[in-house]
Amino acid sequence: MRELDGRVAVVTGGGGGLGLALGKAFAARGMRVVLADVEEAALDKARAELPGATALAADVADQDSMDALADRVFATHGAVHVLCNNAGVGPSAAPWLWEQELGDWRWGLEVNVLGVLHGVRAFLPRMLASGEDGHVVNTASGNGGIAPIPSAAVYAVTKAAVVTLTECLKGQLDGTRIGVSALFPGPHMLRTGIFTAERNRPARHARAQAGPVPRTADEIAEAMRAHGLTPEFTPVEDVAEQVVEAVRADRFWILPPSDRTDALVRARADSLLTRSDPAYLREAP
Ligand SMILES: NC(=O)c1ccc[n+]([C@@H]2O[C@H](COP(=O)([O-])OP(=O)(O)OC[C@H]3O[C@@H](n4cnc5c(N)ncnc54)[C@H](O)[C@@H]3O)[C@@H](O)[C@H]2O)c1
């Protein structure tokens, strides 16, 4: 996908955070951008910040909703070239994974895992049939995608699944004109709305008991400072630029350079190779 000008990009979770930054980066390359999101307020903000894009309501957890989105985008634009399955949620963690309510698991799996699959199912067949160059970017996370943070088990499990799904897709699409990338946003956390994702929890997955009160990214940073840690954030714009570069270069791993990440990758691989217990499991900040 060397040439982006005039092509069509669809970004799920495009109403805010990283998704909106991706939309802006693609628009800056002359792409026609469709931002899809379940949160109406986020879509309104996206319309104000990126008036050239089309902002549409769609729920990645619902195949019918994603199919309707694809129908509308293909009818309007005639093609889709870049698909970013980016929408994601992080249900607030329970102390133990066996105490995490099934609604938390179902919500996390529906959005983070099935959401990616629904996007692929809705868009990929027509992208392939078009015979044009294309690219699918799936947003994973270092938590789970590289090594899990056990205290955030639901999120970690879903993001491990995103990586495996994306690897399978890459294997199956080799030899076609559709490139694939697994995105690990970072290397530091992003100052986005993911930490208050509970705002988008659907009623069908309502908690039976009140969970922990979600903290914003800034509140998490404050708590880290109180523990003598120095919080670091990666600007969403930097991640969006990495994605544009990777799409152009047809690079699979979008994994920014980081000694900390590399050490985790090695520690996990070493643990497997030496059949020794995982010594790389870490706690959330
Ligand atoms: N923020 C970080 O530090 C970080 C780190 C690694 C990975 N990620 C991943 O990056 C991606 C983007 O998250 P973000 O950090 O920009 O958070 P965000 O909450 O700012 O953005 C996520 C967007 O997804 C939307 N969304 C939620 N449920 C949806 C659904 N069912 N259907 C459609 N849209 C839905 C939200 O409304 C929101 O606009 C996620 O997959 C997240 O897991 C984030």
Coordinates of C-alpha atoms and ligand atoms in Angstrom, one line a residue:
M1 CA 0.0 0.0 0.0
R2 CA 2.7 2.5 -1.0
E3 CA 0.1 4.9 -2.4
L4 CA -2.5 6.2 0.1
D5 CA -3.8 9.3 -1.6
G6 CA -7.4 8.9 -2.7
R7 CA -7.7 5.5 -1.1
V8 CA -10.3 4.6 1.6
A9 CA -9.5 3.9 5.3
V10 CA -12.0 2.5 7.9
V11 CA -11.1 2.8 11.6
T12 CA -13.2 1.2 14.3
G13 CA -13.1 2.9 17.7
G14 CA -12.4 5.9 15.5
G15 CA -14.3 8.4 17.6
G16 CA -11.5 9.1 20.1
G17 CA -8.1 8.2 21.3
L18 CA -5.8 6.3 19.0
G19 CA -8.6 5.7 16.4
L20 CA -9.2 9.4 15.8
A21 CA -5.4 10.0 15.6
L22 CA -5.2 7.2 13.0
G23 CA -8.1 8.9 11.1
K24 CA -6.2 12.2 11.1
A25 CA -3.0 10.6 10.0
F26 CA -4.7 8.9 7.1
A27 CA -6.6 12.0 6.1
A28 CA -3.3 14.0 6.1
R29 CA -2.2 11.5 3.4
G30 CA -5.2 12.3 1.3
M31 CA -7.2 9.2 2.2
R32 CA -11.0 9.2 2.5
V33 CA -11.6 8.3 6.1
V34 CA -14.5 6.5 7.8
L35 CA -14.5 6.6 11.6
A36 CA -16.8 4.0 13.2
D37 CA -17.7 4.1 16.9
V38 CA -20.3 3.0 19.3
E39 CA -20.2 6.2 21.4
E40 CA -22.3 9.0 20.0
A41 CA -20.5 11.7 22.0
A42 CA -17.2 10.5 20.6
L43 CA -18.6 10.5 17.1
D44 CA -19.7 14.1 17.5
K45 CA -16.3 15.1 18.7
A46 CA -14.7 13.3 15.8
R47 CA -17.0 15.1 13.3
A48 CA -15.9 18.4 14.8
E49 CA -12.1 17.5 14.8
L50 CA -12.0 15.8 11.4
P51 CA -14.9 17.3 9.4
G52 CA -13.6 15.7 6.1
A53 CA -14.1 12.2 7.5
T54 CA -17.4 10.3 7.7
A55 CA -18.2 9.4 11.3
L56 CA -20.7 6.5 11.6
A57 CA -22.2 4.6 14.4
A58 CA -21.3 0.9 14.5
D59 CA -20.8 -1.7 17.2
V60 CA -17.9 -4.0 16.6
A61 CA -19.4 -6.5 19.0
D62 CA -22.3 -7.0 16.6
Q63 CA -21.7 -8.7 13.2
D64 CA -24.9 -7.3 11.8
S65 CA -23.8 -3.8 12.7
M66 CA -20.4 -4.3 11.1
D67 CA -22.0 -5.8 8.0
A68 CA -24.3 -2.7 7.7
L69 CA -21.3 -0.5 8.2
A70 CA -19.4 -2.3 5.4
D71 CA -22.4 -2.2 3.1
R72 CA -22.7 1.6 3.6
V73 CA -19.0 2.3 3.1
F74 CA -18.7 0.2 0.0
A75 CA -21.9 1.8 -1.4
T76 CA -20.5 5.3 -0.7
H77 CA -16.8 4.9 -1.6
G78 CA -16.8 1.8 -3.8
A79 CA -13.8 0.3 -2.1
V80 CA -12.0 -0.1 1.2
H81 CA -8.2 -0.2 1.2
V82 CA -7.1 0.1 4.9
L83 CA -9.1 -1.5 7.7
C84 CA -8.1 -0.7 11.3
N85 CA -9.8 -3.0 13.7
N86 CA -8.9 -0.7 16.6
A87 CA -11.9 -0.5 19.0
G88 CA -11.1 -1.9 22.3
V89 CA -12.2 -1.9 26.0
G90 CA -10.6 -2.8 29.3
P91 CA -13.2 -4.0 31.8
S92 CA -12.0 -2.8 35.3
A93 CA -10.1 -5.7 36.9
A94 CA -11.4 -7.8 39.8
P95 CA -8.9 -9.0 42.4
W96 CA -8.9 -12.6 41.0
L97 CA -9.7 -13.7 37.5
W98 CA -12.1 -16.3 38.8
E99 CA -14.0 -13.6 40.6
Q100 CA -14.2 -11.4 37.5
E101 CA -17.9 -11.5 36.5
L102 CA -18.8 -13.4 33.4
G103 CA -20.2 -10.2 32.0
D104 CA -16.7 -8.7 32.1
W105 CA -15.3 -11.6 30.2
R106 CA -18.1 -11.6 27.7
W107 CA -17.9 -7.9 27.1
G108 CA -14.1 -7.9 26.7
L109 CA -14.1 -11.0 24.4
E110 CA -17.0 -9.6 22.3
V111 CA -15.4 -6.2 21.7
N112 CA -11.7 -7.0 21.7
V113 CA -11.7 -10.4 20.0
L114 CA -15.0 -10.9 18.2
G115 CA -14.9 -7.2 17.3
V116 CA -11.7 -7.8 15.3
L117 CA -13.2 -10.9 13.7
H118 CA -16.4 -9.1 12.8
G119 CA -14.5 -6.4 11.1
V120 CA -12.5 -8.9 9.1
R121 CA -15.6 -10.9 8.2
A122 CA -17.5 -7.7 7.1
F123 CA -14.8 -6.1 5.0
L124 CA -12.1 -8.6 3.9
P125 CA -14.1 -10.6 1.4
R126 CA -14.9 -7.5 -0.6
M127 CA -11.3 -6.1 -0.2
L128 CA -10.0 -9.3 -1.6
A129 CA -12.5 -9.5 -4.4
S130 CA -11.7 -6.0 -5.5
G131 CA -8.2 -7.2 -6.6
E132 CA -6.8 -3.9 -5.3
D133 CA -4.0 -3.5 -2.7
G134 CA -5.2 -3.3 0.8
H135 CA -4.1 -3.6 4.4
V136 CA -5.6 -4.8 7.7
V137 CA -4.3 -3.4 11.0
N138 CA -5.4 -5.1 14.2
T139 CA -4.8 -3.2 17.5
A140 CA -3.3 -5.6 20.1
S141 CA -1.4 -4.5 23.2
G142 CA 1.8 -5.4 25.0
N143 CA -0.4 -6.6 27.9
G144 CA -1.3 -10.1 26.7
G145 CA 0.1 -9.6 23.2
I146 CA 3.7 -9.9 24.5
A147 CA 3.3 -10.9 28.1
P148 CA 0.3 -10.7 30.4
I149 CA -0.3 -8.4 33.4
P150 CA -2.1 -11.0 35.5
S151 CA -4.0 -8.4 37.5
A152 CA -5.7 -7.3 34.2
A153 CA -6.4 -10.8 33.0
V154 CA -9.5 -10.2 30.9
Y155 CA -7.7 -7.5 28.8
A156 CA -4.6 -9.6 28.5
V157 CA -6.4 -12.7 27.3
T158 CA -8.3 -10.7 24.7
K159 CA -5.1 -9.1 23.3
A160 CA -3.2 -12.4 23.2
A161 CA -6.1 -13.6 21.0
V162 CA -5.9 -10.6 18.8
V163 CA -2.2 -11.3 18.1
T164 CA -2.9 -15.0 17.3
L165 CA -5.9 -14.1 15.1
T166 CA -3.7 -11.5 13.3
E167 CA -0.9 -14.1 12.8
C168 CA -3.4 -16.6 11.3
L169 CA -4.7 -13.9 9.0
K170 CA -1.2 -13.1 7.9
G171 CA -0.5 -16.7 7.1
Q172 CA -3.7 -17.1 5.2
L173 CA -3.3 -13.8 3.2
D174 CA 0.3 -14.5 2.1
G175 CA 0.4 -14.2 -1.7
T176 CA -2.6 -11.9 -1.9
R177 CA -2.6 -8.1 -2.2
I178 CA -3.8 -7.6 1.3
G179 CA -1.1 -6.9 3.9
V180 CA -1.6 -7.4 7.6
S181 CA -0.2 -5.8 10.8
A182 CA -0.4 -6.4 14.5
L183 CA -0.2 -3.1 16.3
F184 CA 1.2 -2.8 19.8
P185 CA 0.6 0.9 20.7
G186 CA 3.4 2.3 22.8
P187 CA 6.0 1.8 24.0
H188 CA 4.4 3.7 26.9
M189 CA 0.7 4.0 27.7
L190 CA -1.4 6.4 25.7
R191 CA -3.4 9.2 27.4
T192 CA -6.7 8.0 26.0
G193 CA -10.2 7.0 27.2
I194 CA -9.4 3.2 27.4
F195 CA -9.0 3.5 31.2
T196 CA -12.6 4.7 31.5
A197 CA -13.9 2.2 28.9
E198 CA -16.7 1.2 31.3
R199 CA -18.7 4.1 29.9
N200 CA -19.4 1.9 26.8
R201 CA -20.4 -1.2 28.7
P202 CA -23.7 -2.5 27.2
A203 CA -26.6 -3.3 29.6
R204 CA -26.5 -7.0 28.6
H205 CA -23.2 -7.2 30.3
A206 CA -24.0 -5.1 33.3
R207 CA -22.2 -6.0 36.5
A208 CA -24.1 -7.7 39.3
Q209 CA -21.8 -6.0 41.8
A210 CA -20.2 -2.6 41.6
G211 CA -16.7 -2.9 40.3
P212 CA -13.7 -0.7 41.0
V213 CA -14.2 2.9 40.1
P214 CA -12.3 3.4 36.8
R215 CA -9.4 5.9 36.9
T216 CA -8.6 8.2 34.0
A217 CA -5.1 8.1 32.5
D218 CA -4.1 11.2 34.4
E219 CA -5.4 9.7 37.7
I220 CA -3.3 6.6 37.0
A221 CA -0.3 8.8 36.4
E222 CA -0.9 10.6 39.7
A223 CA -1.2 7.3 41.6
M224 CA 2.1 6.2 40.0
R225 CA 3.8 9.4 41.1
A226 CA 2.5 8.8 44.6
H227 CA 4.3 5.5 44.5
G228 CA 7.6 7.1 43.4
L229 CA 7.2 6.0 39.8
T230 CA 7.5 8.2 36.8
P231 CA 4.6 7.8 34.4
E232 CA 5.4 8.0 30.7
F233 CA 2.9 8.5 27.9
T234 CA 3.4 7.9 24.2
P235 CA 1.5 10.5 22.1
V236 CA -1.3 8.9 20.0
E237 CA 0.0 10.9 17.0
D238 CA 3.4 9.0 17.2
V239 CA 1.6 5.7 17.1
A240 CA -0.6 6.8 14.2
E241 CA 2.6 7.7 12.2
Q242 CA 4.1 4.3 12.9
V243 CA 0.9 2.7 11.5
V244 CA 1.0 4.8 8.3
E245 CA 4.7 3.8 7.9
A246 CA 4.0 0.1 8.5
V247 CA 1.0 0.1 6.0
R248 CA 3.3 1.7 3.4
A249 CA 6.1 -0.7 4.1
D250 CA 3.8 -3.8 4.5
R251 CA 5.3 -4.5 7.9
F252 CA 3.6 -7.1 10.1
W253 CA 4.8 -6.2 13.6
I254 CA 4.1 -2.6 14.6
L255 CA 6.2 -2.7 17.7
P256 CA 8.0 0.5 18.6
P257 CA 11.7 0.1 19.8
S258 CA 11.8 -0.3 23.5
D259 CA 14.4 -2.1 25.7
R260 CA 11.7 -3.0 28.2
T261 CA 9.6 -4.6 25.6
D262 CA 12.5 -6.5 24.1
A263 CA 13.5 -7.8 27.5
L264 CA 9.9 -9.1 28.0
V265 CA 9.9 -10.8 24.6
R266 CA 13.2 -12.5 25.4
A267 CA 12.2 -13.5 28.9
R268 CA 9.0 -15.1 27.6
A269 CA 10.9 -16.9 24.8
D270 CA 13.6 -18.0 27.3
S271 CA 11.0 -19.4 29.7
L272 CA 9.5 -21.4 26.9
L273 CA 12.8 -22.6 25.5
T274 CA 14.2 -23.6 28.9
R275 CA 10.8 -25.0 30.1
S276 CA 11.2 -22.8 33.2
D277 CA 8.4 -21.0 35.1
P278 CA 7.4 -17.6 33.8
A279 CA 9.6 -15.0 35.6
Y280 CA 8.4 -12.1 33.4
L281 CA 4.8 -11.7 34.9
R282 CA 4.5 -8.2 36.1
E283 CA 2.0 -6.1 37.9
A284 CA 0.0 -3.2 36.6
P285 CA 1.4 0.3 37.3
Ligands
LIG1 N1 -4.4 3.5 25.7 C1 -3.4 2.7 25.8 O1 -2.4 2.9 26.6 C2 -3.4 1.4 24.9 C3 -2.3 0.6 25.0 C4 -2.3 -0.6 24.2 C5 -3.4 -0.8 23.4 N2 -4.5 0.0 23.3 C6 -5.6 -0.3 22.4 O2 -5.8 0.8 21.5 C7 -7.1 0.7 21.0 C8 -7.7 2.1 21.1 O3 -8.0 2.4 22.4 P1 -7.7 3.9 23.0 O4 -6.6 3.7 23.9 O5 -7.7 4.9 21.9 O6 -9.0 4.0 23.9 P2 -10.3 5.0 23.7 O7 -11.3 4.5 24.8 O8 -9.9 6.4 23.7 O9 -10.8 4.6 22.3 C9 -11.5 3.4 22.0 C10 -12.7 3.7 21.2 O10 -13.4 2.5 20.9 C11 -14.8 2.8 21.0 N3 -15.5 1.6 21.3 C12 -15.7 0.9 22.5 N4 -16.5 -0.1 22.4 C13 -16.9 -0.2 21.1 C14 -17.7 -1.0 20.3 N5 -18.3 -2.1 20.9 N6 -17.9 -0.8 19.0 C15 -17.2 0.3 18.4 N7 -16.5 1.2 19.1 C16 -16.3 0.9 20.4 C17 -14.9 3.8 22.2 O11 -16.1 4.5 22.1 C18 -13.7 4.7 21.9 O12 -14.0 5.8 21.1 C19 -7.8 -0.4 21.9 O13 -7.9 -1.6 21.2 C20 -6.9 -0.5 23.1 O14 -7.1 -1.8 23.7 C21 -4.5 1.1 24.1

